[in-house]
């Protein structure tokens, strides 16, 4: 997969090579061994999985689920288009279930008819126009496994219905990828994050934002504006970039590290849980 992407997409090729070839030589050599003989978890740690941001987000959510005794969680992709990302999520969900035992319910949201009409400059009309990224839904649906649902229609309508009817505390949200390109669509999709039942979320769901990387993206338009407004409007839910993720990774040049955010759920049941008393160690004793 990675090799196909590198062959067919010059921009992706340039970015992947630039990011990877500027990493320390000994780490790149070690990752060759991991590519040949490593476990799935080691491959995720070394960014050797196609769409490493999806692999990281799903595996981190699975670990969080394990820690809190949750057997299954929900992973959402906003903006499906041709479906490469959704099928990638499905493939990764199988591998993660094998590695951790945690099941993943995958849900994709898309209009099914490509981009709607941009409202104003906040939707970056210089980048996108109505009808971009159409979908062949029959072909895509025929490829989807049983653990995946594709929900078609404007997110303004489909997401609130999903939160109300299908999202439960048995399958809390663990990971969501936002790739709807527009400010307006992203803001509408954020209704996924505002259920009054905080048990419908893992303690710290992982969010990926695709459309924050170009030089013309800014805090006054697009996904970043939607995030800022969400944070201003919701006292108990905040979206914040995962600061210090870079320092926790082996390969630190990857662009996706800046695209991972966390949903902080201040009214989560875990906020009310007591735990056994903790003590600080003291090396002088
Ligand atoms: C860039 S594409 C997604 C690509 C996909 N994530 C991938 O990685 O292959 C953006 C998609 O968002 C969808 N979209 C944008 N605004 C929407 C809205 N308000 N409701 C539903 N779908 C929307 C479009 O139909 C389009 O297919």
CSV table of C-alpha atoms and ligand atoms in Angstrom, one decimal:
chain,number,residue,atom,x,y,z
A,1,UNK,CA,0.0,0.0,0.0
A,2,UNK,CA,2.7,2.5,1.1
A,3,UNK,CA,4.7,1.6,-2.0
A,4,UNK,CA,1.7,2.1,-4.3
A,5,UNK,CA,1.0,5.5,-2.7
A,6,UNK,CA,4.7,6.5,-3.1
A,7,UNK,CA,4.6,5.4,-6.7
A,8,UNK,CA,1.4,7.1,-7.7
A,9,UNK,CA,1.3,10.3,-5.7
A,10,UNK,CA,4.4,12.6,-6.2
A,11,UNK,CA,3.4,14.9,-3.3
A,12,UNK,CA,2.9,12.1,-0.9
A,13,UNK,CA,6.2,10.5,-2.1
A,14,UNK,CA,8.1,13.6,-1.5
A,15,UNK,CA,6.7,14.2,2.0
A,16,UNK,CA,7.1,10.6,3.1
A,17,UNK,CA,10.7,10.4,1.8
A,18,UNK,CA,11.6,13.9,3.3
A,19,UNK,CA,10.1,12.9,6.7
A,20,UNK,CA,11.7,9.5,6.8
A,21,UNK,CA,15.1,10.1,5.3
A,22,UNK,CA,15.7,12.9,7.8
A,23,UNK,CA,15.2,10.6,10.7
A,24,UNK,CA,18.3,9.1,12.4
A,25,UNK,CA,20.0,6.3,10.3
A,26,UNK,CA,20.1,3.8,13.2
A,27,UNK,CA,16.3,4.2,13.8
A,28,UNK,CA,15.6,3.7,10.1
A,29,UNK,CA,17.8,0.6,10.1
A,30,UNK,CA,16.1,-0.8,13.2
A,31,UNK,CA,12.7,-0.2,11.5
A,32,UNK,CA,13.8,-2.4,8.6
A,33,UNK,CA,14.0,-5.3,11.1
A,34,UNK,CA,10.6,-4.4,12.5
A,35,UNK,CA,9.1,-4.3,9.0
A,36,UNK,CA,10.4,-7.9,8.4
A,37,UNK,CA,9.9,-9.5,11.8
A,38,UNK,CA,8.0,-7.1,14.1
A,39,UNK,CA,4.6,-7.4,15.7
A,40,UNK,CA,1.7,-5.2,14.6
A,41,UNK,CA,2.2,-3.0,17.6
A,42,UNK,CA,5.9,-2.5,16.8
A,43,UNK,CA,5.0,-1.6,13.2
A,44,UNK,CA,2.6,1.0,14.5
A,45,UNK,CA,5.3,2.4,16.8
A,46,UNK,CA,7.6,2.7,13.8
A,47,UNK,CA,5.1,4.2,11.5
A,48,UNK,CA,5.3,1.3,9.1
A,49,UNK,CA,1.5,1.0,8.6
A,50,UNK,CA,-0.3,2.6,5.7
A,51,UNK,CA,-2.1,5.7,7.2
A,52,UNK,CA,-0.1,5.7,10.4
A,53,UNK,CA,-2.4,8.3,12.0
A,54,UNK,CA,-5.3,5.9,11.7
A,55,UNK,CA,-3.3,3.0,13.1
A,56,UNK,CA,-2.0,5.2,16.0
A,57,UNK,CA,-5.5,6.6,16.8
A,58,UNK,CA,-7.2,3.1,16.7
A,59,UNK,CA,-4.5,1.4,18.7
A,60,UNK,CA,-4.4,4.1,21.4
A,61,UNK,CA,-8.2,4.0,21.7
A,62,UNK,CA,-8.1,0.2,21.9
A,63,UNK,CA,-5.5,0.4,24.7
A,64,UNK,CA,-7.7,2.9,26.5
A,65,UNK,CA,-10.7,0.6,26.1
A,66,UNK,CA,-8.7,-2.3,27.6
A,67,UNK,CA,-7.7,-0.2,30.5
A,68,UNK,CA,-11.3,0.7,31.3
A,69,UNK,CA,-12.8,-2.7,30.6
A,70,UNK,CA,-14.6,-1.6,27.4
A,71,UNK,CA,-14.9,-4.5,25.0
A,72,UNK,CA,-15.8,-2.5,21.9
A,73,UNK,CA,-15.6,1.1,20.8
A,74,UNK,CA,-16.7,3.2,17.8
A,75,UNK,CA,-14.3,4.7,15.2
A,76,UNK,CA,-15.8,7.3,12.9
A,77,UNK,CA,-14.6,8.7,9.6
A,78,UNK,CA,-16.2,12.0,8.5
A,79,UNK,CA,-15.7,12.5,4.8
A,80,UNK,CA,-15.4,9.1,2.9
A,81,UNK,CA,-15.3,10.1,-0.8
A,82,UNK,CA,-13.9,7.1,-2.8
A,83,UNK,CA,-13.6,5.1,0.5
A,84,UNK,CA,-9.9,4.5,0.7
A,85,UNK,CA,-9.8,5.8,4.3
A,86,UNK,CA,-12.8,3.9,5.4
A,87,UNK,CA,-11.5,0.6,4.0
A,88,UNK,CA,-8.2,1.3,5.6
A,89,UNK,CA,-10.0,1.8,9.0
A,90,UNK,CA,-11.8,-1.5,8.5
A,91,UNK,CA,-8.6,-3.4,7.7
A,92,UNK,CA,-6.8,-1.8,10.7
A,93,UNK,CA,-9.8,-2.6,13.0
A,94,UNK,CA,-9.4,-6.3,12.1
A,95,UNK,CA,-5.6,-6.2,12.9
A,96,UNK,CA,-6.2,-4.3,16.1
A,97,UNK,CA,-8.9,-6.8,17.3
A,98,UNK,CA,-6.3,-9.6,16.7
A,99,UNK,CA,-3.7,-7.7,18.6
A,100,UNK,CA,-5.8,-6.5,21.6
A,101,UNK,CA,-9.0,-8.4,21.6
A,102,UNK,CA,-11.0,-5.1,21.5
A,103,UNK,CA,-13.7,-4.9,18.8
A,104,UNK,CA,-14.1,-1.8,16.7
A,105,UNK,CA,-17.4,-0.6,15.2
A,106,UNK,CA,-16.4,1.5,12.1
A,107,UNK,CA,-18.8,4.2,10.9
A,108,UNK,CA,-18.3,6.4,7.8
A,109,UNK,CA,-20.3,9.6,7.2
A,110,UNK,CA,-20.6,11.2,3.8
A,111,UNK,CA,-23.1,13.1,1.6
A,112,UNK,CA,-22.6,10.3,-1.0
A,113,UNK,CA,-22.7,13.1,-3.7
A,114,UNK,CA,-19.4,14.9,-3.1
A,115,UNK,CA,-18.9,18.3,-1.6
A,116,UNK,CA,-21.9,20.5,-1.0
A,117,UNK,CA,-21.9,24.2,-1.9
A,118,UNK,CA,-19.3,26.3,0.0
A,119,UNK,CA,-21.0,29.0,2.2
A,120,UNK,CA,-18.3,31.6,2.3
A,121,UNK,CA,-14.6,32.2,2.7
A,122,UNK,CA,-14.6,30.1,5.9
A,123,UNK,CA,-15.2,27.0,3.8
A,124,UNK,CA,-12.0,27.6,1.8
A,125,UNK,CA,-13.7,27.9,-1.6
A,126,UNK,CA,-10.2,28.5,-3.0
A,127,UNK,CA,-9.5,24.8,-2.3
A,128,UNK,CA,-12.9,23.0,-2.7
A,129,UNK,CA,-16.0,23.2,-4.8
A,130,UNK,CA,-19.4,21.6,-4.9
A,131,UNK,CA,-19.3,18.1,-6.4
A,132,UNK,CA,-15.6,17.5,-5.6
A,133,UNK,CA,-14.8,13.9,-4.4
A,134,UNK,CA,-17.8,11.9,-5.6
A,135,UNK,CA,-18.4,8.3,-4.4
A,136,UNK,CA,-19.2,5.1,-6.2
A,137,UNK,CA,-21.4,3.9,-3.3
A,138,UNK,CA,-22.5,0.6,-4.7
A,139,UNK,CA,-18.9,-0.5,-5.3
A,140,UNK,CA,-17.8,0.8,-1.9
A,141,UNK,CA,-20.8,-0.8,0.0
A,142,UNK,CA,-20.0,-4.2,-1.6
A,143,UNK,CA,-16.5,-4.0,-0.1
A,144,UNK,CA,-17.5,-3.1,3.5
A,145,UNK,CA,-17.2,-5.7,6.2
A,146,UNK,CA,-19.9,-6.5,8.8
A,147,UNK,CA,-18.4,-4.2,11.5
A,148,UNK,CA,-18.7,-1.1,9.2
A,149,UNK,CA,-21.6,1.1,8.5
A,150,UNK,CA,-21.7,3.8,5.8
A,151,UNK,CA,-24.2,6.6,6.6
A,152,UNK,CA,-25.1,8.8,3.6
A,153,UNK,CA,-26.6,12.3,3.7
A,154,UNK,CA,-25.7,15.7,5.0
A,155,UNK,CA,-23.9,15.4,8.4
A,156,UNK,CA,-26.2,18.2,9.7
A,157,UNK,CA,-29.0,15.5,9.6
A,158,UNK,CA,-27.2,12.2,9.9
A,159,UNK,CA,-24.9,12.8,12.9
A,160,UNK,CA,-27.5,13.9,15.5
A,161,UNK,CA,-29.7,10.9,14.5
A,162,UNK,CA,-26.7,8.6,14.9
A,163,UNK,CA,-25.8,10.0,18.3
A,164,UNK,CA,-29.4,9.7,19.5
A,165,UNK,CA,-30.2,6.3,18.1
A,166,UNK,CA,-27.0,4.3,17.6
A,167,UNK,CA,-24.3,5.6,19.9
A,168,UNK,CA,-24.3,3.8,23.3
A,169,UNK,CA,-22.1,3.5,26.3
A,170,UNK,CA,-21.5,-0.1,25.2
A,171,UNK,CA,-19.7,1.1,22.1
A,172,UNK,CA,-18.3,4.5,23.2
A,173,UNK,CA,-16.5,6.8,20.7
A,174,UNK,CA,-12.8,6.2,20.8
A,175,UNK,CA,-11.5,7.7,17.5
A,176,UNK,CA,-12.8,10.1,14.9
A,177,UNK,CA,-11.2,11.4,11.7
A,178,UNK,CA,-12.4,14.7,10.4
A,179,UNK,CA,-11.9,15.2,6.6
A,180,UNK,CA,-15.0,17.2,5.5
A,181,UNK,CA,-12.8,20.0,4.3
A,182,UNK,CA,-15.3,22.8,5.1
A,183,UNK,CA,-15.7,24.9,8.3
A,184,UNK,CA,-19.5,24.5,8.1
A,185,UNK,CA,-19.5,20.7,7.6
A,186,UNK,CA,-17.0,20.2,10.4
A,187,UNK,CA,-19.0,22.4,12.8
A,188,UNK,CA,-22.1,20.3,12.0
A,189,UNK,CA,-20.2,17.1,12.5
A,190,UNK,CA,-19.1,18.2,16.0
A,191,UNK,CA,-22.6,17.2,17.2
A,192,UNK,CA,-21.0,13.8,17.5
A,193,UNK,CA,-19.0,15.2,20.5
A,194,UNK,CA,-21.8,16.9,22.4
A,195,UNK,CA,-24.1,14.1,23.7
A,196,UNK,CA,-25.3,14.9,27.2
A,197,UNK,CA,-24.5,11.2,28.1
A,198,UNK,CA,-20.7,11.4,28.6
A,199,UNK,CA,-20.5,7.6,29.0
A,200,UNK,CA,-20.9,7.5,25.2
A,201,UNK,CA,-17.2,8.5,25.0
A,202,UNK,CA,-14.0,6.9,26.1
A,203,UNK,CA,-12.3,9.0,28.6
A,204,UNK,CA,-10.0,10.7,26.1
A,205,UNK,CA,-11.2,10.1,22.5
A,206,UNK,CA,-8.5,10.6,19.8
A,207,UNK,CA,-9.3,13.0,17.0
A,208,UNK,CA,-7.5,13.4,13.7
A,209,UNK,CA,-7.9,16.6,11.6
A,210,UNK,CA,-7.0,16.3,8.0
A,211,UNK,CA,-7.4,19.9,6.8
A,212,UNK,CA,-5.1,22.0,8.9
A,213,UNK,CA,-1.8,21.5,7.1
A,214,UNK,CA,-1.8,23.9,4.1
A,215,UNK,CA,-0.2,27.4,4.6
A,216,UNK,CA,-3.6,29.1,3.8
A,217,UNK,CA,-5.4,27.2,6.6
A,218,UNK,CA,-5.8,29.4,9.7
A,219,UNK,CA,-7.8,30.0,12.9
A,220,UNK,CA,-10.4,32.1,11.2
A,221,UNK,CA,-11.6,29.5,8.7
A,222,UNK,CA,-11.9,25.7,8.1
A,223,UNK,CA,-11.4,23.1,10.7
A,224,UNK,CA,-9.4,25.3,13.0
A,225,UNK,CA,-12.2,27.9,13.3
A,226,UNK,CA,-14.7,25.1,13.9
A,227,UNK,CA,-12.5,23.8,16.8
A,228,UNK,CA,-12.1,27.3,18.3
A,229,UNK,CA,-15.8,27.8,18.2
A,230,UNK,CA,-16.6,24.4,19.7
A,231,UNK,CA,-14.2,25.1,22.6
A,232,UNK,CA,-15.8,28.5,23.2
A,233,UNK,CA,-19.4,27.0,23.1
A,234,UNK,CA,-18.9,23.9,25.3
A,235,UNK,CA,-18.0,24.2,28.9
A,236,UNK,CA,-17.5,20.4,29.5
A,237,UNK,CA,-16.0,19.3,26.2
A,238,UNK,CA,-12.8,20.7,24.7
A,239,UNK,CA,-10.8,19.8,21.7
A,240,UNK,CA,-7.0,20.3,22.0
A,241,UNK,CA,-4.0,19.3,20.0
A,242,UNK,CA,-2.1,16.4,21.7
A,243,UNK,CA,0.8,18.4,22.9
A,244,UNK,CA,4.0,16.3,23.5
A,245,UNK,CA,2.8,13.4,21.3
A,246,UNK,CA,6.0,14.0,19.3
A,247,UNK,CA,8.2,13.3,22.3
A,248,UNK,CA,6.4,10.0,22.8
A,249,UNK,CA,7.1,8.8,19.3
A,250,UNK,CA,10.2,7.1,17.8
A,251,UNK,CA,10.0,8.9,14.5
A,252,UNK,CA,9.4,12.6,15.2
A,253,UNK,CA,9.3,14.2,11.8
A,254,UNK,CA,6.0,12.9,10.6
A,255,UNK,CA,3.4,15.6,9.8
A,256,UNK,CA,0.5,13.6,11.2
A,257,UNK,CA,1.8,14.1,14.7
A,258,UNK,CA,0.5,17.7,14.6
A,259,UNK,CA,-2.9,16.5,13.3
A,260,UNK,CA,-3.8,14.5,16.4
A,261,UNK,CA,-6.1,16.2,18.9
A,262,UNK,CA,-7.8,14.9,22.0
A,263,UNK,CA,-11.4,15.4,23.1
A,264,UNK,CA,-11.4,16.3,26.8
A,265,UNK,CA,-14.7,15.2,28.4
A,266,UNK,CA,-14.9,17.0,31.7
A,267,UNK,CA,-18.2,15.4,32.7
A,268,UNK,CA,-17.0,11.9,32.0
A,269,UNK,CA,-17.9,9.3,34.7
A,270,UNK,CA,-14.2,8.6,35.2
A,271,UNK,CA,-13.9,12.2,36.6
A,272,UNK,CA,-16.0,11.0,39.6
A,273,UNK,CA,-14.2,7.8,40.3
A,274,UNK,CA,-12.0,7.4,43.4
A,275,UNK,CA,-8.8,5.5,43.4
A,276,UNK,CA,-6.4,4.1,46.0
A,277,UNK,CA,-4.2,6.7,47.7
A,278,UNK,CA,-1.0,7.4,45.8
A,279,UNK,CA,2.4,8.3,47.3
A,280,UNK,CA,5.4,10.0,45.8
A,281,UNK,CA,8.7,8.1,45.9
A,282,UNK,CA,11.8,9.9,47.4
A,283,UNK,CA,15.2,8.9,46.2
A,284,UNK,CA,16.8,10.5,49.4
A,285,UNK,CA,15.0,8.1,51.8
B,1,LIG,C1,-11.6,15.0,1.0
B,1,LIG,S1,-13.0,14.0,1.0
B,1,LIG,C2,-12.7,12.7,2.1
B,1,LIG,C3,-11.6,11.8,1.8
B,1,LIG,C4,-11.5,10.5,2.7
B,1,LIG,N1,-11.4,10.9,4.1
B,1,LIG,C5,-10.2,9.7,2.4
B,1,LIG,O1,-9.2,9.8,3.1
B,1,LIG,O2,-10.2,9.0,1.4
B,1,LIG,C6,-14.3,15.0,1.7
B,1,LIG,C7,-15.7,14.4,1.7
B,1,LIG,O3,-16.5,15.1,2.7
B,1,LIG,C8,-17.8,15.0,2.3
B,1,LIG,N2,-18.6,16.1,2.9
B,1,LIG,C9,-18.3,17.4,3.0
B,1,LIG,N3,-19.2,18.1,3.6
B,1,LIG,C10,-20.2,17.3,3.9
B,1,LIG,C11,-21.5,17.4,4.6
B,1,LIG,N4,-21.9,18.6,5.0
B,1,LIG,N5,-22.2,16.2,4.7
B,1,LIG,C12,-21.7,15.0,4.3
B,1,LIG,N6,-20.6,14.9,3.6
B,1,LIG,C13,-19.8,16.0,3.4
B,1,LIG,C14,-17.8,15.1,0.7
B,1,LIG,O4,-18.8,14.3,0.2
B,1,LIG,C15,-16.4,14.5,0.4
B,1,LIG,O5,-16.5,13.2,-0.1
